Amino acid sequence: MRRPVIRALAAATALFAFAMATVGGTATASADTTATSAAPTVLTGAQLASSWDGPLSTRGRYIVDASGNRFKLKAGNWAGAQGTWEGSGSTTDPANNQAGQVSYNLPLGLDRAPMGEILHGFHQLGINSIRLPFANALIHDTSTVPDVAVAANPQLKGKTPLQVYDAVVAALTADGFAVILNNHTTSYRFCCGLDGNERWNSGQSTQQWEDDWVFMANRYKADKRVVGADLRNEVRRDTWDDPNWGMGDSHDENAAFEEAGNRILQADPDMLIIMEGINWYGIPSALFSHGRPMLTPVATLSNTLINSGKLVYAAHFYAYTGPANTGAGSGPGATSDPRYEDFTPDQLASVVNQEALFVTQAGQHFTAPVWVSEFGAGGRGSTDAKEQAWFRNFTDILVANDTDFAVWPLVGWQNGGVPQDSWALVSYDANGGQLSLEDQGDWRAADWNKLVNAPSHTGQVAKSAHWNQLDLDHGDYDVSARMTALPDWSGGNRKGNCPDGERLIGLGRSDSRGLCTDAGEPATGAGDWVTVTDERYVTEGDWASGYNKLQCPDNTFAVGYAVHSNAMSALLCAPSTAKPPLTGRNVWFDHADNRPSASTGSDSAASDWAPGHYKGQCASNEYVAGVAYTWKWLHYGVPDALLCRPLG
């Protein structure tokens, strides 16, 4: 959500005061991005609906529709159902709500304009999808909405907030829009700092948060234009603790998002799972560690879902914040760290790549589409020259990188042609009079139209191999839908299973991480999967003399492994429909990395999926048939070599 600077300052000051009381390959804008005032291509609801089919999935860095055609998210945020109350006084007093706009915890504007007119305004902007925020409170709210909240939509009178949300979703998808559900807040409070909405488990348990998501997935699973679950908005520090990425505790965002995503996919296998990184950690003061890493941690610890074609990463950018700047203008919460608006165009392109767009690089364990699901700027009436220059430079970056996007926010209120929230792209007065970005006088129009009209990759997107990391750092890592339904195959050990349809292709030494792929994948054949705990299947000669060996039966390939501490305990092997050759080669990695040459371009060689540790990896046309290890020489049973055999 957009954070007014005064709110960010208050949040930063509160955090600082608490701390004082308790602590004793760079993307560049290379395309021709000259702004144009040409209006967007406008599709009717019927035309938009006929232009794509759900569900959506991913192929490499792109999102595709059910036919395999690129579906670029050209989106906006229809805010309101996350709440607009700012935390004090009456919830229905405009003075206590964001920009003086009372949403009644519903998508904003339903009191001022019929839903059909609001959707027509969206079509005029040239967008094809809607990020639709909600609060967890909305799911459990059994009250009926006041009549005034839906005055322009009387068909919604007497409904609960969730039923109104249902009606909005149905109207959007019937009009051709893709809808992404966004868990924005826990309570209805908006928006910043220590507001009880900091993490997915602020004000609620992780279990409740996941259960709410499963409820929402089941509620809309029949509508294939409800395409995504955006798991949580702008995860940040609360009073006591930071979120983290990979520590294995109750504040581990990497683990929580993965668990929630897999539960959603078990309920509705068609949903995209959209994950933002950490939006803020630490105390906002130069005296303490602090920053906005967003997707940076994904480079060394990515996410693997039970369906590898469903993961999308997301990030937010605003001019007045920065890589280590909350947006506070002054006071103890402000630091001298640069804001995004302070960077030159080249510097901005570099930092946006470092914090987000690097994820789109092909052939990595983290490769996925990146959706900039929030960005924006004050429009009509704004005179902030630095913000305007930033908006122009940032939209140039989105154009140059062909990046999926969603502007914040779509809908606001206006009085006599003066928006109450100048950031809104479409505003309505009390009588339903519309004021749009496309009407004369909004400086953003040229840059917005440049963005929505920009040349993009279109048509069929070729399928590409997946490379997925397995992380046994803190426990089991089971991302096989088949194996989650079966009993524990290696009791007492930590184990990792590749997603169904993928095979094990690499192991790390001393850190228990692994790499899976479906590159050249042989189809899994009929028959039982085999757990191997000894050398009974070493039948073609001793390929690692003096070492212990775990080897899959002939005509099977490794799809999982188990460790005790970090020592090898077992391999999980799946039958192959093909009968690959039984010849092979040893890949030793007890003294250095041993991964395929980066010159092949298809073996994920540049992808460091076990940073800081030696690792071995078969080539993309091979499979892991065995693992050698020893307890001699203080090797402690960690993997020393792989037996790599050709797929055919």
XYZ file of C-alpha atoms in Angstrom:
648
model
C 0.000 0.000 0.000
C 1.146 3.585 -0.506
C 2.413 5.099 2.698
C 2.050 8.864 3.149
C 5.354 10.216 4.447
C 3.810 11.466 7.670
C 2.614 7.928 8.446
C 6.023 6.463 7.701
C 7.613 9.034 9.980
C 5.267 8.135 12.819
C 6.007 4.432 12.365
C 9.751 4.989 12.209
C 9.695 7.206 15.281
C 7.724 4.603 17.235
C 10.172 1.865 16.346
C 13.152 4.051 17.210
C 11.657 5.030 20.553
C 10.998 1.397 21.367
C 14.576 0.466 20.500
C 15.946 3.216 22.723
C 13.823 1.952 25.613
C 14.756 -1.717 25.252
C 18.309 -1.837 23.942
C 20.974 -0.920 26.942
C 23.626 -9.096 -14.410
C 22.088 -5.448 -14.240
C 18.941 -4.546 -16.122
C 19.083 -1.193 -17.853
C 16.459 0.889 -19.595
C 17.733 0.144 -23.065
C 14.472 0.279 -24.965
C 13.115 3.420 -26.587
C 10.814 4.584 -23.815
C 9.916 8.040 -25.046
C 6.653 9.031 -23.413
C 3.636 9.078 -25.669
C 0.226 10.540 -25.046
C -1.539 7.977 -27.228
C -4.510 6.564 -25.343
C -4.446 2.887 -24.340
C -6.069 0.242 -26.485
C -9.471 -0.188 -24.881
C -11.246 -3.535 -24.901
C -14.847 -4.117 -23.932
C -15.529 -6.751 -21.318
C -16.470 -9.241 -24.004
C -13.318 -8.498 -25.995
C -11.072 -8.837 -22.958
C -12.787 -12.066 -21.914
C -12.293 -13.580 -25.364
C -8.602 -12.617 -25.466
C -7.464 -15.103 -22.814
C -8.495 -18.178 -20.871
C -7.710 -19.184 -17.307
C -6.120 -20.644 -15.380
C -2.726 -18.969 -15.544
C 0.660 -20.596 -15.011
C 4.316 -19.721 -15.597
C 6.957 -20.577 -18.170
C 10.345 -19.246 -17.159
C 10.013 -15.509 -16.527
C 6.575 -15.229 -18.165
C 3.008 -15.792 -17.026
C 0.924 -17.649 -19.613
C -2.767 -18.402 -20.055
C -4.382 -21.797 -20.477
C -3.295 -21.897 -24.131
C 0.351 -21.157 -23.353
C 0.166 -17.557 -24.589
C 1.857 -14.755 -22.665
C -0.515 -13.026 -20.293
C 1.162 -9.869 -19.050
C -0.349 -8.542 -15.846
C -1.285 -4.961 -16.719
C -3.023 -4.361 -13.459
C -4.207 -1.963 -10.822
C -5.065 -2.198 -7.125
C -8.740 -1.756 -6.314
C -8.194 -0.983 -2.652
C -10.706 -0.640 0.169
C -11.555 -4.122 1.441
C -8.359 -4.072 3.481
C -9.807 -1.099 5.382
C -9.107 2.638 5.215
C -9.412 3.504 8.931
C -6.130 4.877 10.269
C -6.414 3.617 13.820
C -8.047 6.269 16.025
C -11.497 7.784 16.459
C -14.657 6.778 14.682
C -14.168 4.337 11.821
C -16.765 6.178 9.724
C -15.419 9.698 10.225
C -13.654 10.727 6.998
C -11.010 12.526 9.054
C -9.909 9.178 10.457
C -9.647 7.412 7.122
C -6.965 7.420 4.430
C -7.302 10.585 2.308
C -10.659 11.229 3.975
C -12.153 8.266 2.114
C -14.347 5.827 4.074
C -14.384 2.462 2.318
C -16.591 0.696 4.889
C -14.103 -2.178 4.390
C -15.290 -2.718 0.823
C -13.651 -2.000 -2.533
C -13.700 1.786 -2.661
C -16.333 3.643 -4.659
C -19.345 1.366 -4.369
C -21.172 4.157 -2.569
C -20.537 6.590 -5.431
C -20.779 4.750 -8.761
C -22.455 1.606 -10.084
C -20.065 -1.271 -10.384
C -20.444 -1.411 -14.154
C -19.317 2.207 -14.464
C -16.290 1.572 -12.260
C -15.295 -1.400 -14.412
C -15.798 0.697 -17.552
C -13.314 3.166 -16.085
C -10.825 0.319 -15.626
C -11.209 -0.725 -19.254
C -10.498 2.845 -20.342
C -7.119 2.616 -18.617
C -6.084 -0.375 -20.735
C -5.618 -2.815 -17.857
C -6.471 -6.512 -17.915
C -6.222 -7.566 -14.277
C -7.057 -6.399 -10.773
C -5.182 -6.890 -7.504
C -8.036 -7.001 -4.990
C -6.869 -6.498 -1.390
C -8.735 -7.959 1.568
C -8.299 -8.143 5.337
C -8.499 -11.408 7.235
C -11.145 -9.622 9.302
C -13.389 -9.521 6.223
C -13.555 -13.320 6.101
C -14.907 -13.501 9.637
C -17.113 -10.382 9.584
C -20.768 -11.433 9.841
C -22.195 -7.908 10.007
C -24.203 -6.494 7.137
C -22.792 -3.495 5.335
C -24.544 -0.175 5.975
C -26.785 0.965 3.143
C -24.687 4.110 2.689
C -21.658 1.948 1.851
C -23.331 0.603 -1.311
C -25.633 3.506 -2.100
C -24.788 3.375 -5.826
C -25.154 -0.415 -5.898
C -28.442 -1.182 -4.121
C -28.273 -4.836 -5.160
C -25.574 -5.204 -2.502
C -27.676 -3.949 0.397
C -28.038 -6.360 3.291
C -24.942 -8.356 2.388
C -21.906 -9.082 4.523
C -18.553 -7.594 3.517
C -17.457 -10.979 2.181
C -20.614 -11.281 0.092
C -19.941 -7.842 -1.373
C -16.369 -8.959 -2.118
C -17.880 -12.029 -3.846
C -20.046 -9.795 -6.004
C -17.084 -7.616 -6.968
C -15.009 -10.664 -7.911
C -17.864 -12.066 -10.002
C -18.418 -8.751 -11.804
C -14.712 -8.352 -12.575
C -14.235 -11.850 -13.954
C -17.466 -11.685 -15.958
C -16.059 -8.536 -17.554
C -12.872 -10.336 -18.602
C -10.499 -9.175 -15.872
C -8.072 -11.522 -14.177
C -8.409 -11.190 -10.395
C -5.565 -11.658 -7.926
C -6.694 -12.001 -4.318
C -4.346 -10.056 -2.037
C -4.141 -10.610 1.715
C -3.284 -7.029 2.586
C -3.994 -6.779 6.304
C -5.105 -8.801 9.314
C -7.468 -6.192 10.749
C -9.258 -3.434 8.857
C -6.679 -0.851 9.962
C -4.724 1.137 7.340
C -1.747 1.278 6.928
C 1.694 1.623 8.398
C 4.229 1.029 11.086
C 3.090 -0.720 14.269
C -0.498 -1.254 13.156
C -0.985 -4.967 13.899
C -0.660 -5.908 10.244
C 3.113 -6.239 10.060
C 3.439 -9.940 9.304
C 1.162 -12.741 8.196
C 1.040 -13.792 11.873
C 0.631 -10.352 13.416
C -2.615 -10.458 15.382
C -3.336 -14.038 14.304
C -1.586 -17.390 14.176
C 0.138 -18.753 11.089
C -2.377 -21.619 11.197
C -5.324 -19.191 11.080
C -3.728 -17.253 8.232
C -3.216 -20.437 6.221
C -6.742 -21.641 6.995
C -8.143 -18.328 5.774
C -6.219 -18.727 2.534
C -7.511 -22.264 2.007
C -11.017 -20.928 2.616
C -10.545 -18.236 -0.043
C -9.019 -20.681 -2.525
C -11.965 -23.039 -2.145
C -14.457 -20.170 -2.325
C -13.331 -19.034 -5.784
C -11.846 -22.197 -7.295
C -14.695 -22.610 -9.787
C -13.933 -19.211 -11.338
C -10.846 -19.674 -13.510
C -10.427 -15.926 -13.919
C -9.587 -15.735 -10.205
C -6.012 -16.523 -11.066
C -3.781 -15.835 -8.082
C -3.220 -15.752 -4.336
C -0.983 -12.816 -3.357
C -0.049 -14.188 0.047
C 0.704 -11.079 2.126
C 1.349 -7.405 1.621
C 4.611 -5.703 2.633
C 5.898 -7.947 5.396
C 7.771 -5.859 7.953
C 9.026 -5.645 11.522
C 6.597 -5.475 14.437
C 7.345 -4.130 17.918
C 9.424 -7.108 18.948
C 10.763 -9.036 15.995
C 11.893 -8.896 12.404
C 10.646 -11.201 9.695
C 13.445 -13.338 8.313
C 14.151 -15.447 5.259
C 15.267 -18.958 6.131
C 15.894 -19.112 9.886
C 13.277 -21.806 10.414
C 11.446 -20.015 13.251
C 7.903 -18.686 13.535
C 8.875 -15.507 11.661
C 10.478 -17.270 8.691
C 8.692 -15.788 5.684
C 10.343 -18.159 3.217
C 9.005 -21.209 5.075
C 5.583 -19.751 5.927
C 4.885 -18.629 2.363
C 5.931 -21.963 0.971
C 3.724 -23.899 3.385
C 0.746 -21.639 2.704
C 1.323 -21.802 -1.050
C 1.360 -25.579 -1.049
C -1.796 -25.759 1.041
C -3.521 -23.416 -1.419
C -2.384 -25.531 -4.372
C -3.716 -28.650 -2.695
C -7.085 -26.890 -2.424
C -6.970 -25.286 -5.884
C -4.173 -26.520 -8.174
C -4.912 -23.746 -10.675
C -3.918 -20.749 -8.553
C -0.771 -18.708 -9.045
C 1.074 -18.332 -5.744
C 2.468 -14.807 -5.451
C 5.151 -14.036 -2.882
C 6.525 -10.652 -1.888
C 9.876 -10.503 -0.151
C 10.650 -8.756 3.140
C 9.550 -5.142 2.844
C 11.340 -3.930 5.959
C 13.526 -5.297 8.745
C 15.379 -3.652 11.614
C 15.128 -0.359 13.470
C 14.834 2.660 11.118
C 17.878 4.469 12.424
C 21.435 4.821 11.232
C 22.479 3.288 14.582
C 20.881 -0.079 13.801
C 20.779 -2.614 11.006
C 17.842 -1.802 8.782
C 16.718 -2.180 5.219
C 14.270 -3.211 2.545
C 15.706 -6.389 0.982
C 12.536 -7.323 -0.929
C 13.536 -10.227 -3.213
C 17.296 -10.078 -2.642
C 17.324 -13.185 -0.352
C 15.726 -15.244 -3.130
C 19.102 -15.353 -4.882
C 20.410 -17.811 -2.289
C 17.190 -19.300 -0.879
C 14.267 -19.543 -3.274
C 10.898 -21.261 -2.957
C 9.800 -24.578 -4.363
C 6.116 -25.452 -4.670
C 4.400 -28.754 -5.383
C 3.666 -27.303 -8.832
C 6.712 -25.512 -10.255
C 4.625 -23.650 -12.811
C 2.700 -21.598 -10.256
C 5.238 -19.384 -8.473
C 5.381 -15.615 -9.071
C 7.469 -13.170 -7.026
C 6.366 -9.587 -6.349
C 7.958 -6.313 -5.214
C 6.893 -2.724 -4.465
C 8.609 0.543 -5.392
C 7.769 4.133 -4.446
C 9.809 7.280 -5.020
C 10.047 8.430 -1.406
C 11.257 5.100 0.000
C 14.585 3.454 -0.754
C 16.646 0.297 -0.320
C 17.227 1.344 3.320
C 14.808 4.257 3.691
C 11.335 3.987 5.247
C 10.175 7.233 3.716
C 10.345 9.195 6.972
C 11.059 12.825 6.209
C 12.628 13.876 9.505
C 12.997 12.931 13.126
C 14.732 9.987 14.815
C 13.324 7.481 12.331
C 14.876 9.199 9.316
C 18.269 8.226 7.955
C 20.517 9.621 5.274
C 19.982 6.548 3.094
C 19.013 7.493 -0.472
C 15.473 7.239 -1.685
C 14.608 5.723 -5.029
C 13.917 9.243 -6.335
C 17.519 10.203 -5.532
C 19.052 7.754 -8.007
C 20.042 8.541 -11.577
C 18.161 6.514 -14.199
C 21.066 4.049 -14.489
C 21.424 3.753 -10.718
C 17.680 3.193 -10.342
C 17.713 0.484 -13.001
C 20.595 -1.206 -11.198
C 18.960 -1.192 -7.773
C 15.591 -2.367 -9.125
C 17.428 -5.250 -10.738
C 19.290 -6.069 -7.516
C 16.122 -6.011 -5.427
C 13.690 -7.674 -7.814
C 14.181 -8.090 -11.543
C 17.246 -10.368 -11.287
C 14.727 -13.126 -10.514
C 13.704 -13.231 -14.179
C 17.179 -14.458 -15.221
C 16.814 -17.790 -17.040
C 18.151 -21.122 -15.823
C 18.356 -20.348 -12.093
C 16.894 -22.102 -9.081
C 14.972 -18.850 -8.481
C 13.812 -18.127 -12.054
C 10.204 -16.874 -12.027
C 8.072 -13.987 -13.246
C 8.370 -10.784 -11.207
C 5.271 -8.656 -10.734
C 5.725 -5.085 -9.501
C 2.395 -5.270 -7.723
C 2.553 -1.734 -6.323
C 4.027 1.504 -7.634
C 2.540 4.923 -8.152
C 2.802 8.670 -7.662
C 0.665 11.674 -6.872
C -0.939 12.851 -10.092
C -3.354 15.674 -10.764
C -2.395 18.683 -8.649
C 0.953 17.265 -7.527
C 4.032 19.443 -8.070
C 6.700 17.091 -6.686
C 9.332 17.303 -9.431
C 11.539 14.547 -7.998
C 8.631 12.130 -7.755
C 7.545 12.946 -11.274
C 11.056 12.304 -12.620
C 11.178 9.039 -10.664
C 7.830 7.929 -12.095
C 9.071 8.575 -15.605
C 12.347 6.731 -14.989
C 10.652 3.838 -13.225
C 8.053 3.285 -15.929
C 10.946 3.332 -18.427
C 12.468 0.423 -16.486
C 9.179 -1.493 -16.535
C 8.948 -0.949 -20.290
C 12.561 -1.914 -20.977
C 12.235 -5.139 -18.976
C 8.719 -6.020 -20.168
C 7.718 -6.283 -16.499
C 4.272 -7.181 -15.168
C 2.856 -4.354 -13.052
C -0.007 -3.078 -10.898
C -0.454 0.603 -10.073
C -1.614 1.810 -6.635
C -4.488 2.735 -6.328
C -7.165 2.611 -8.973
C -10.143 4.236 -7.221
C -10.512 7.376 -5.106
C -12.900 10.204 -4.339
C -12.967 13.696 -5.887
C -14.757 16.949 -5.291
C -15.240 19.412 -8.150
C -12.342 17.980 -10.139
C -9.963 17.882 -7.167
C -9.007 14.331 -6.104
C -8.925 13.587 -2.384
C -6.206 11.048 -3.139
C -4.208 12.341 -6.084
C -2.621 8.905 -6.505
C -5.904 7.328 -7.670
C -6.258 6.811 -11.423
C -10.063 7.073 -11.410
C -11.975 9.216 -8.897
C -15.696 9.744 -8.258
C -17.620 12.583 -6.669
C -20.628 12.110 -4.396
C -22.952 12.026 -7.432
C -20.882 9.484 -9.354
C -19.086 11.975 -11.583
C -15.868 10.405 -12.839
C -12.434 11.981 -13.114
C -9.901 9.783 -14.896
C -6.177 9.792 -15.491
C -7.099 10.057 -19.170
C -8.943 13.346 -18.625
C -6.966 16.478 -19.357
C -4.634 17.753 -16.672
C -3.021 14.641 -15.159
C 0.737 14.709 -15.788
C 0.986 10.904 -15.401
C -1.036 10.179 -18.545
C 1.894 10.210 -20.958
C 3.989 7.851 -18.829
C 1.043 5.586 -18.048
C 0.096 5.305 -21.696
C 3.724 4.653 -22.601
C 3.642 1.771 -20.133
C 0.372 0.118 -21.153
C 1.118 0.573 -24.873
C 4.717 -0.685 -24.691
C 5.798 -3.519 -26.986
C 5.800 -6.810 -25.107
C 6.519 -10.458 -25.679
C 3.257 -11.935 -26.966
C 1.951 -15.215 -28.282
C 3.134 -18.690 -27.409
C 5.846 -18.991 -24.785
C 8.079 -22.022 -25.170
C 8.229 -24.393 -22.238
C 11.478 -24.227 -20.297
C 13.132 -26.458 -17.747
C 12.581 -25.851 -14.057
C 15.455 -25.801 -11.581
C 14.240 -26.051 -8.004
C 16.109 -25.871 -4.740
C 15.527 -28.311 -1.883
C 16.313 -26.872 1.557
C 16.685 -29.331 4.446
C 18.253 -26.734 6.743
C 15.617 -27.061 9.456
C 13.491 -30.114 8.693
C 11.711 -32.105 5.999
C 11.263 -30.470 2.618
C 8.518 -32.424 0.927
C 7.219 -30.763 -2.240
C 5.991 -33.949 -3.895
C 2.208 -34.150 -3.953
C 2.535 -37.927 -4.217
C 4.758 -38.293 -1.178
C 2.817 -35.919 1.080
C -0.099 -38.360 0.812
C 2.033 -41.354 1.878
C 3.655 -42.391 5.165
C 7.099 -41.128 6.156
C 9.577 -42.928 3.907
C 12.656 -42.331 6.120
C 11.628 -42.004 9.744
C 13.837 -40.006 12.076
C 15.713 -38.318 9.230
C 15.323 -34.989 7.426
C 14.240 -35.638 3.887
C 13.645 -33.747 0.672
C 11.445 -34.788 -2.240
C 11.428 -33.137 -5.659
C 8.142 -31.881 -7.104
C 6.340 -34.601 -9.047
C 7.672 -34.680 -12.595
C 11.166 -33.608 -11.532
C 14.268 -35.552 -10.536
C 17.219 -34.944 -8.268
C 20.190 -33.577 -10.195
C 22.503 -32.102 -7.553
C 23.506 -32.274 -3.887
C 25.377 -29.923 -1.616
C 28.104 -31.121 0.715
C 27.654 -30.437 4.447
C 24.539 -28.308 4.070
C 21.871 -30.833 2.977
C 20.621 -28.750 0.055
C 19.686 -30.242 -3.273
C 18.643 -29.298 -6.785
C 15.780 -30.747 -8.816
C 14.949 -30.360 -12.496
C 12.621 -31.566 -15.213
C 15.134 -30.863 -18.003
C 14.786 -33.784 -20.424
C 12.712 -35.482 -17.770
C 11.854 -39.136 -18.430
C 8.260 -39.859 -17.529
C 7.730 -41.617 -14.233
C 6.734 -45.190 -14.908
C 4.372 -47.564 -13.163
C 5.503 -49.289 -10.019
C 6.531 -48.504 -6.497
C 8.999 -45.854 -5.521
C 11.931 -47.416 -3.694
C 13.718 -46.243 -0.547
C 17.400 -47.194 -0.721
C 19.388 -47.432 2.525
C 22.226 -49.838 1.621
C 24.355 -51.101 -1.278
C 22.130 -53.905 -2.537
C 21.510 -52.145 -5.881
C 25.190 -51.508 -6.718
C 25.149 -54.038 -9.550
C 27.374 -52.639 -12.323
C 30.662 -52.496 -10.460
C 32.130 -50.539 -7.577
C 32.130 -46.999 -8.960
C 33.502 -45.411 -5.752
C 35.883 -47.903 -4.172
C 36.232 -47.540 -0.423
C 33.141 -45.363 -0.071
C 29.651 -46.157 1.125
C 27.157 -45.970 -1.708
C 23.434 -45.491 -2.084
C 22.374 -46.468 -5.600
C 18.941 -46.568 -7.175
C 17.770 -49.807 -8.797
C 18.391 -49.998 -12.532
C 15.843 -48.074 -14.624
C 14.970 -45.765 -11.752
C 16.223 -42.286 -10.911
C 16.633 -40.383 -7.654
C 13.773 -38.037 -6.760
C 14.557 -37.515 -3.099
C 17.131 -37.998 -0.369
C 17.305 -38.211 3.435
C 19.998 -37.112 5.871
C 20.715 -37.520 9.573
C 22.519 -34.408 10.748
C 24.054 -33.824 7.301
C 25.087 -37.431 6.687
C 23.447 -39.417 3.891
C 20.753 -41.829 5.111
C 18.654 -42.781 2.095
C 17.730 -42.165 -1.524
C 14.189 -42.175 -2.866
C 14.027 -43.625 -6.389
C 11.193 -43.514 -8.929
C 10.730 -45.889 -11.880
C 11.295 -44.565 -15.386
C 9.183 -45.399 -18.416
C 12.398 -45.427 -20.465
C 15.337 -47.749 -19.901
C 18.302 -45.377 -19.887
C 21.873 -46.648 -20.341
C 23.512 -48.109 -17.241
C 26.860 -46.503 -17.980
C 27.737 -43.388 -16.083
C 30.365 -41.068 -14.703
C 31.446 -39.941 -11.269
C 31.057 -36.336 -10.202
C 33.292 -35.719 -7.167
C 32.767 -32.605 -5.095
C 34.614 -33.315 -1.852
C 37.311 -30.737 -2.606
C 35.549 -28.169 -4.831
C 32.371 -27.428 -6.721
C 31.708 -29.769 -9.609
C 28.885 -28.413 -11.715
C 28.347 -28.306 -15.480
C 30.100 -25.636 -17.482
C 28.194 -22.388 -17.767
C 28.939 -22.406 -21.499
C 26.138 -24.903 -22.112
C 23.581 -22.283 -21.126
C 21.050 -24.924 -20.079
C 22.521 -26.622 -17.032
C 21.827 -23.963 -14.405
C 25.591 -23.798 -13.835
C 25.535 -20.162 -12.740
C 22.844 -20.856 -10.153
C 24.398 -21.223 -6.696
C 21.775 -23.293 -4.931
C 24.056 -24.229 -1.984
C 26.047 -21.033 -1.370
C 29.196 -21.401 0.694
C 29.369 -25.178 0.263
C 30.845 -27.570 -2.265
C 28.234 -29.080 -4.512
C 27.961 -31.652 -7.269
C 25.547 -31.543 -10.163
C 24.825 -33.837 -13.078
C 24.317 -32.376 -16.543
C 20.831 -31.595 -17.791
C 20.845 -34.754 -19.946
C 21.742 -36.957 -16.968
C 20.134 -38.211 -13.787
C 21.427 -39.045 -10.323
C 21.710 -42.816 -10.018
C 23.762 -42.924 -6.829
C 25.556 -41.050 -4.054
C 28.903 -41.956 -2.481
C 29.959 -40.918 1.021
C 32.310 -41.993 3.797
C 32.908 -41.680 7.528
C 36.673 -41.807 6.994
C 38.986 -38.807 7.048
C 36.489 -36.768 9.099
C 34.048 -36.644 6.184
C 31.149 -37.438 8.565
C 29.020 -39.194 5.987
C 28.228 -36.147 3.875
C 27.956 -36.720 0.109
C 31.284 -36.841 -1.732
C 30.293 -37.953 -5.243
C 27.335 -38.517 -7.528
C 26.877 -41.292 -10.047
C 25.470 -39.480 -13.086
C 23.947 -41.554 -15.873
C 22.617 -40.379 -19.252
C 18.891 -40.111 -19.810
C 19.211 -41.843 -23.162
